[in-house]
PDB file of C-alpha atoms in Angstrom:
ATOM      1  CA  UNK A  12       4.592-103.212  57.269  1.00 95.00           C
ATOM      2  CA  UNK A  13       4.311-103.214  53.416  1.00 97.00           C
ATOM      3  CA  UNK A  14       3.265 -99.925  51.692  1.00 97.00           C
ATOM      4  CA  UNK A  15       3.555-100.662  48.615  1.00 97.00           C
ATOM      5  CA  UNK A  16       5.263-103.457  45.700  1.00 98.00           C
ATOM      6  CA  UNK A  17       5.495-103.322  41.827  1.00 97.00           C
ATOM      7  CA  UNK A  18       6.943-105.665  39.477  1.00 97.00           C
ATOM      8  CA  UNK A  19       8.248-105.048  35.661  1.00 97.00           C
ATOM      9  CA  UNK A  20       8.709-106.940  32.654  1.00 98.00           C
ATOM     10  CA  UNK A  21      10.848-105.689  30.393  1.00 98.00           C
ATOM     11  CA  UNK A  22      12.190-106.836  26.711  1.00 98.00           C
ATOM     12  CA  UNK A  23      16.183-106.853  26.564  1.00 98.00           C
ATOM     13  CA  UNK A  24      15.720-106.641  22.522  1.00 98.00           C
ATOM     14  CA  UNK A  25      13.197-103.496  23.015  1.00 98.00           C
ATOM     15  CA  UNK A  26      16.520-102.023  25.018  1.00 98.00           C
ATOM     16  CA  UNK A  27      18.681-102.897  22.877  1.00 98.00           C
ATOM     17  CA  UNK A  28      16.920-101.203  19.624  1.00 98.00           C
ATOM     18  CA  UNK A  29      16.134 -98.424  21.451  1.00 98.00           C
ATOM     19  CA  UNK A  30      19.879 -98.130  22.764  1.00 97.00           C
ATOM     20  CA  UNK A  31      20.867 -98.444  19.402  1.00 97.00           C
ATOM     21  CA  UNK A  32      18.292 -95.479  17.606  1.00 97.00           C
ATOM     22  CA  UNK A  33      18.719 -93.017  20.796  1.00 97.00           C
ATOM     23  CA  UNK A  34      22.080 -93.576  21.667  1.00 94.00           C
ATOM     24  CA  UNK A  35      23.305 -91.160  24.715  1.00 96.00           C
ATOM     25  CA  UNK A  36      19.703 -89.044  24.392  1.00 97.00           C
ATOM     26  CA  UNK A  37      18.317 -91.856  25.915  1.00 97.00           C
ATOM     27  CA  UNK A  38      20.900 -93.089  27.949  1.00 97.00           C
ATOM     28  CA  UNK A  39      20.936 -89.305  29.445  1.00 97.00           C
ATOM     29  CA  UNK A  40      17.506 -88.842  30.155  1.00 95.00           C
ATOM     30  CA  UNK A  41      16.656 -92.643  32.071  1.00 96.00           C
ATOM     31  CA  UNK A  42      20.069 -93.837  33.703  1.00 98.00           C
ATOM     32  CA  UNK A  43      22.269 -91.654  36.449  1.00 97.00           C
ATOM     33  CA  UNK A  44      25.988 -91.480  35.534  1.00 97.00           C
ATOM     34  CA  UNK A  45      26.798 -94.211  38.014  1.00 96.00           C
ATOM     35  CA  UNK A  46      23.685 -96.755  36.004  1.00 97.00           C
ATOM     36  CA  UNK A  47      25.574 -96.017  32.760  1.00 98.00           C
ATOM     37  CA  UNK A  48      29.200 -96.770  33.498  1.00 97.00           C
ATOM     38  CA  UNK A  49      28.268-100.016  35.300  1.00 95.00           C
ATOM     39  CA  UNK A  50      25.737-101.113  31.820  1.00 97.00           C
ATOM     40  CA  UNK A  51      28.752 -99.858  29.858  1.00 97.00           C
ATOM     41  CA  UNK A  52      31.298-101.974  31.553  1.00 96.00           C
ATOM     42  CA  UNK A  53      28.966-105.559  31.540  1.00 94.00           C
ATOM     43  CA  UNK A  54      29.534-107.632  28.668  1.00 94.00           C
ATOM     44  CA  UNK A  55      25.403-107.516  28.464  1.00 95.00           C
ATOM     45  CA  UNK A  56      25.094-103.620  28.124  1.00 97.00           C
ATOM     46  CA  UNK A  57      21.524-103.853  26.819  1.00 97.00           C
ATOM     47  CA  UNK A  58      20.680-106.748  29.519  1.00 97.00           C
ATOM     48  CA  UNK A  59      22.103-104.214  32.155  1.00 97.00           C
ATOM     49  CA  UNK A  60      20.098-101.517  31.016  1.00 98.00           C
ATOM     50  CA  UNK A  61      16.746-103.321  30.747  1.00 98.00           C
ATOM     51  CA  UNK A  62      17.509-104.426  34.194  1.00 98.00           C
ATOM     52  CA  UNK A  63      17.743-100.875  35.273  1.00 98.00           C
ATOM     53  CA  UNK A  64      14.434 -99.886  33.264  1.00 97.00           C
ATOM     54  CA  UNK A  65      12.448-102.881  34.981  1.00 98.00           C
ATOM     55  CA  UNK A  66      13.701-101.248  38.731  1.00 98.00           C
ATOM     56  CA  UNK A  67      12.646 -98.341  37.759  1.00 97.00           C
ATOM     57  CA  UNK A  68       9.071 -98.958  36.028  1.00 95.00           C
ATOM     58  CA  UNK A  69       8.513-101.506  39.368  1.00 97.00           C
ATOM     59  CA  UNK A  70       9.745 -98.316  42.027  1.00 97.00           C
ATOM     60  CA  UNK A  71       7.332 -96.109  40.234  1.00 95.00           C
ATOM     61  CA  UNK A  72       4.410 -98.757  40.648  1.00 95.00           C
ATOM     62  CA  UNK A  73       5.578 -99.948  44.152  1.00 96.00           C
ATOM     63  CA  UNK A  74       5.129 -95.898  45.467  1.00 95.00           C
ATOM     64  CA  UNK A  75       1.842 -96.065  43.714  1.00 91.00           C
ATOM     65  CA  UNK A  76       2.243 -93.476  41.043  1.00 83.00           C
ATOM     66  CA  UNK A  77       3.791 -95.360  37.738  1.00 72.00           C
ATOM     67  CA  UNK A  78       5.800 -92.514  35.933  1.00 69.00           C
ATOM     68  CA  UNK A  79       3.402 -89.661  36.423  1.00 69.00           C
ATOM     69  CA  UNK A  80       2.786 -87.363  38.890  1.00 67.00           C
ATOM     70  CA  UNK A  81       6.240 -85.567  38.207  1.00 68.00           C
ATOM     71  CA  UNK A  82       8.533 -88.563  39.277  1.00 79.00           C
ATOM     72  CA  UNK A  83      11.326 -88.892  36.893  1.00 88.00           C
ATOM     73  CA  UNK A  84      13.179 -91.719  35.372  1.00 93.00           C
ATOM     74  CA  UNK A  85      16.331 -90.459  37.213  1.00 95.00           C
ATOM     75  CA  UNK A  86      14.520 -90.158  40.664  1.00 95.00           C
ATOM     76  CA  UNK A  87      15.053 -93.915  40.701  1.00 96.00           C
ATOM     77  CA  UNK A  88      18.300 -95.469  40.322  1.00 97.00           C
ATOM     78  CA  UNK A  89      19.941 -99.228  41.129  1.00 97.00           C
ATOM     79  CA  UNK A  90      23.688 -99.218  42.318  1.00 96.00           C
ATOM     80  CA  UNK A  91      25.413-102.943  43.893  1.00 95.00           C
ATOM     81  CA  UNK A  92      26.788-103.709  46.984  1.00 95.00           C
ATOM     82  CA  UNK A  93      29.909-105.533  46.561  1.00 94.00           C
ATOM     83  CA  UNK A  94      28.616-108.507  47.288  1.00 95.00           C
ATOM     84  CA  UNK A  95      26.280-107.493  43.992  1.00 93.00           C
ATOM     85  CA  UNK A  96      23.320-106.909  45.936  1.00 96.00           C
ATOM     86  CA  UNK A  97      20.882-104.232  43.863  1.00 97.00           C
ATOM     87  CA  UNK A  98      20.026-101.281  45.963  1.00 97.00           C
ATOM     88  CA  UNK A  99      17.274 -98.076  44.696  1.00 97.00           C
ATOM     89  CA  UNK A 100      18.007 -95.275  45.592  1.00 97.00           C
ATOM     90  CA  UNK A 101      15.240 -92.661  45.006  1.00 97.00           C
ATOM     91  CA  UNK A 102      15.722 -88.416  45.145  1.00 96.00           C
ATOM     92  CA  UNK A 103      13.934 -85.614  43.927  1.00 93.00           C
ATOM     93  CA  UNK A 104      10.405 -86.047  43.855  1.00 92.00           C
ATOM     94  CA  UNK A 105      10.194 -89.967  43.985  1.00 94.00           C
ATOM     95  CA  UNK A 106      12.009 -89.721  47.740  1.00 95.00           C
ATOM     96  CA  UNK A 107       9.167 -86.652  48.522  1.00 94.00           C
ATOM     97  CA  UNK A 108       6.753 -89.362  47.510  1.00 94.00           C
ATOM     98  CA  UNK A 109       8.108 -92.033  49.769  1.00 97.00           C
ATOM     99  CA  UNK A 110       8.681 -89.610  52.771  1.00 97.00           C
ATOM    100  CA  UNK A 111       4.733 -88.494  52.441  1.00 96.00           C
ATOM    101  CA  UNK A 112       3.923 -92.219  52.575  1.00 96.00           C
ATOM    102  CA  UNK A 113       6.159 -93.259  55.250  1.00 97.00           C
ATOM    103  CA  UNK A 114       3.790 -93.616  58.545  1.00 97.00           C
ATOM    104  CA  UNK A 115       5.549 -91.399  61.475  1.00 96.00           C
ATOM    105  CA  UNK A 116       7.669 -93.415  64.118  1.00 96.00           C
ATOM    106  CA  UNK A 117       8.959 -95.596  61.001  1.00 97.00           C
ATOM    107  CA  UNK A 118      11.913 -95.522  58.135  1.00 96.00           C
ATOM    108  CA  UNK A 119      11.195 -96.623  54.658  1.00 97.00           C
ATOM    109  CA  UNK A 120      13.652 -99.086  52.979  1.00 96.00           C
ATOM    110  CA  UNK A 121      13.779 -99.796  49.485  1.00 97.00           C
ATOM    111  CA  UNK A 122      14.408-103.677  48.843  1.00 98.00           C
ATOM    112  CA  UNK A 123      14.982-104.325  44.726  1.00 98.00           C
ATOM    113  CA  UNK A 124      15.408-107.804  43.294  1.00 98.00           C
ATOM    114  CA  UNK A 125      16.514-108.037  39.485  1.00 98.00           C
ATOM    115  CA  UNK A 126      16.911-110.782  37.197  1.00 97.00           C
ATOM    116  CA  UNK A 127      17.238-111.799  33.490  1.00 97.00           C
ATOM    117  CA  UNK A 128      17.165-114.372  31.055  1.00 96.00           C
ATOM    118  CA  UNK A 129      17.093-113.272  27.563  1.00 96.00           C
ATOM    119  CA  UNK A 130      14.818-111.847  26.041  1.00 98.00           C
ATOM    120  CA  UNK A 131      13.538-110.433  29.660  1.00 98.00           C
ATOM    121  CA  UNK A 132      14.807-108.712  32.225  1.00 98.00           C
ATOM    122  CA  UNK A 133      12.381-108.066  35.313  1.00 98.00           C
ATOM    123  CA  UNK A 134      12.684-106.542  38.435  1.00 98.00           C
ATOM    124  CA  UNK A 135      10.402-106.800  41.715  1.00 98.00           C
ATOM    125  CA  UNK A 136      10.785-103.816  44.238  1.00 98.00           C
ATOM    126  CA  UNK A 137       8.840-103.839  47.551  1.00 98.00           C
ATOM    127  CA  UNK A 138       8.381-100.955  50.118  1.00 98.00           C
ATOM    128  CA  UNK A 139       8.967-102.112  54.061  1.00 97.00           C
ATOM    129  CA  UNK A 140       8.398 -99.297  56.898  1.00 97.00           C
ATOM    130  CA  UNK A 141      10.121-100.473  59.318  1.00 96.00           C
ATOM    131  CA  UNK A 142       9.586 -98.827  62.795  1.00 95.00           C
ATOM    132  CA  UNK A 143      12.328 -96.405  63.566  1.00 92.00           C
ATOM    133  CA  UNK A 144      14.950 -97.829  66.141  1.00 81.00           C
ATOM    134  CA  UNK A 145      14.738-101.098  64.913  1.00 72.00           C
ATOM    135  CA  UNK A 146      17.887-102.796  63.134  1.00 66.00           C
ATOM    136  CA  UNK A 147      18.588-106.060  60.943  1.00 61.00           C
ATOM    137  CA  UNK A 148      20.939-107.304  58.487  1.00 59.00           C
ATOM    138  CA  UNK A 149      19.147-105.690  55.471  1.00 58.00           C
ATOM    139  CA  UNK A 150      20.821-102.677  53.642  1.00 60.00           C
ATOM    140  CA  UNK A 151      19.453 -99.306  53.171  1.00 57.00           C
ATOM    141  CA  UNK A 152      20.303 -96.461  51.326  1.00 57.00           C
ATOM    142  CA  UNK A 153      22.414 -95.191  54.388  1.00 56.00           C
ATOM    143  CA  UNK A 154      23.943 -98.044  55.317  1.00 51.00           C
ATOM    144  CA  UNK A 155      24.961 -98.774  51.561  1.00 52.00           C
ATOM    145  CA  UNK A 156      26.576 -95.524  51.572  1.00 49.00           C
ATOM    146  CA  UNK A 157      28.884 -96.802  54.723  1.00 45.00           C
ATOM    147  CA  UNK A 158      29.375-100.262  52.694  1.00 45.00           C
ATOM    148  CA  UNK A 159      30.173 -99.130  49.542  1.00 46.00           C
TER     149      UNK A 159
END
């Protein structure tokens, strides 16, 4: 069952000004430790980042509260698989949020999808419970964990 999807559009040029103005106040306050070394190492930092920002804006939508309702920009991050698969993670209050909206007898899993091509990066993120028990190919935070 779905409970809930959000999309983001997000300017790589926007980023990329901002990057440059802010510097590490910015990078500090929106992107985990583990989001900034992987931008930093890409040959498209800004592209990287603006990927990141897109996952995040579409998380917030996709539990239904946008970046309100004391979810922070941290709460949501995007690590790979090795294979380069995105996977969100969400803690503090965005993972309260998911847990209250998870039905009982079922798991929540995060699926993320990013993409780019310049001037845009977006990113679609979509919410599955899936009853508890069940198993399939598809990563979640706890299995990425074991894979990683």
């Amino acid at each position: 069952m779905i409970l809930g999807i959000g999309t983001d559009l997000c300017n790589i040029e926007r980023i990329a000004s901002t990057l440059e103005r802010f510097g590490d106040r910015f990078r500090n306050r929106v992107f985990t430790e583990i989001e900034q070394a992987k931008a930093e190492r890409r040959a498209d930092t800004p592209g990287t980042y603006a990927k990141r920002w897109a996952a995040k804006e579409a998380c917030s939508k996709a539990l239904g509260t946008g970046l309100r309702m004391g979810i922070a920009w941290k709460d949501m991050s995007v690590t790979n698989l090795r294979t380069g698969q995105p996977v969100m993670h969400v803690t503090g209050w965005a993972a309260e949020r998911l847990e209250a909206m998870t039905p009982a007898g079922f798991e929540a899993v995060v699926h993320v999808t990013l993409t780019d091509d310049h001037p845009w990066a977006q990113a679609f993120v979509l919410i599955e419970a899936r009853p508890l028990g069940e198993t399939n190919d598809i990563p979640t935070p706890e299995t990425t964990r074991r894979l990683a």
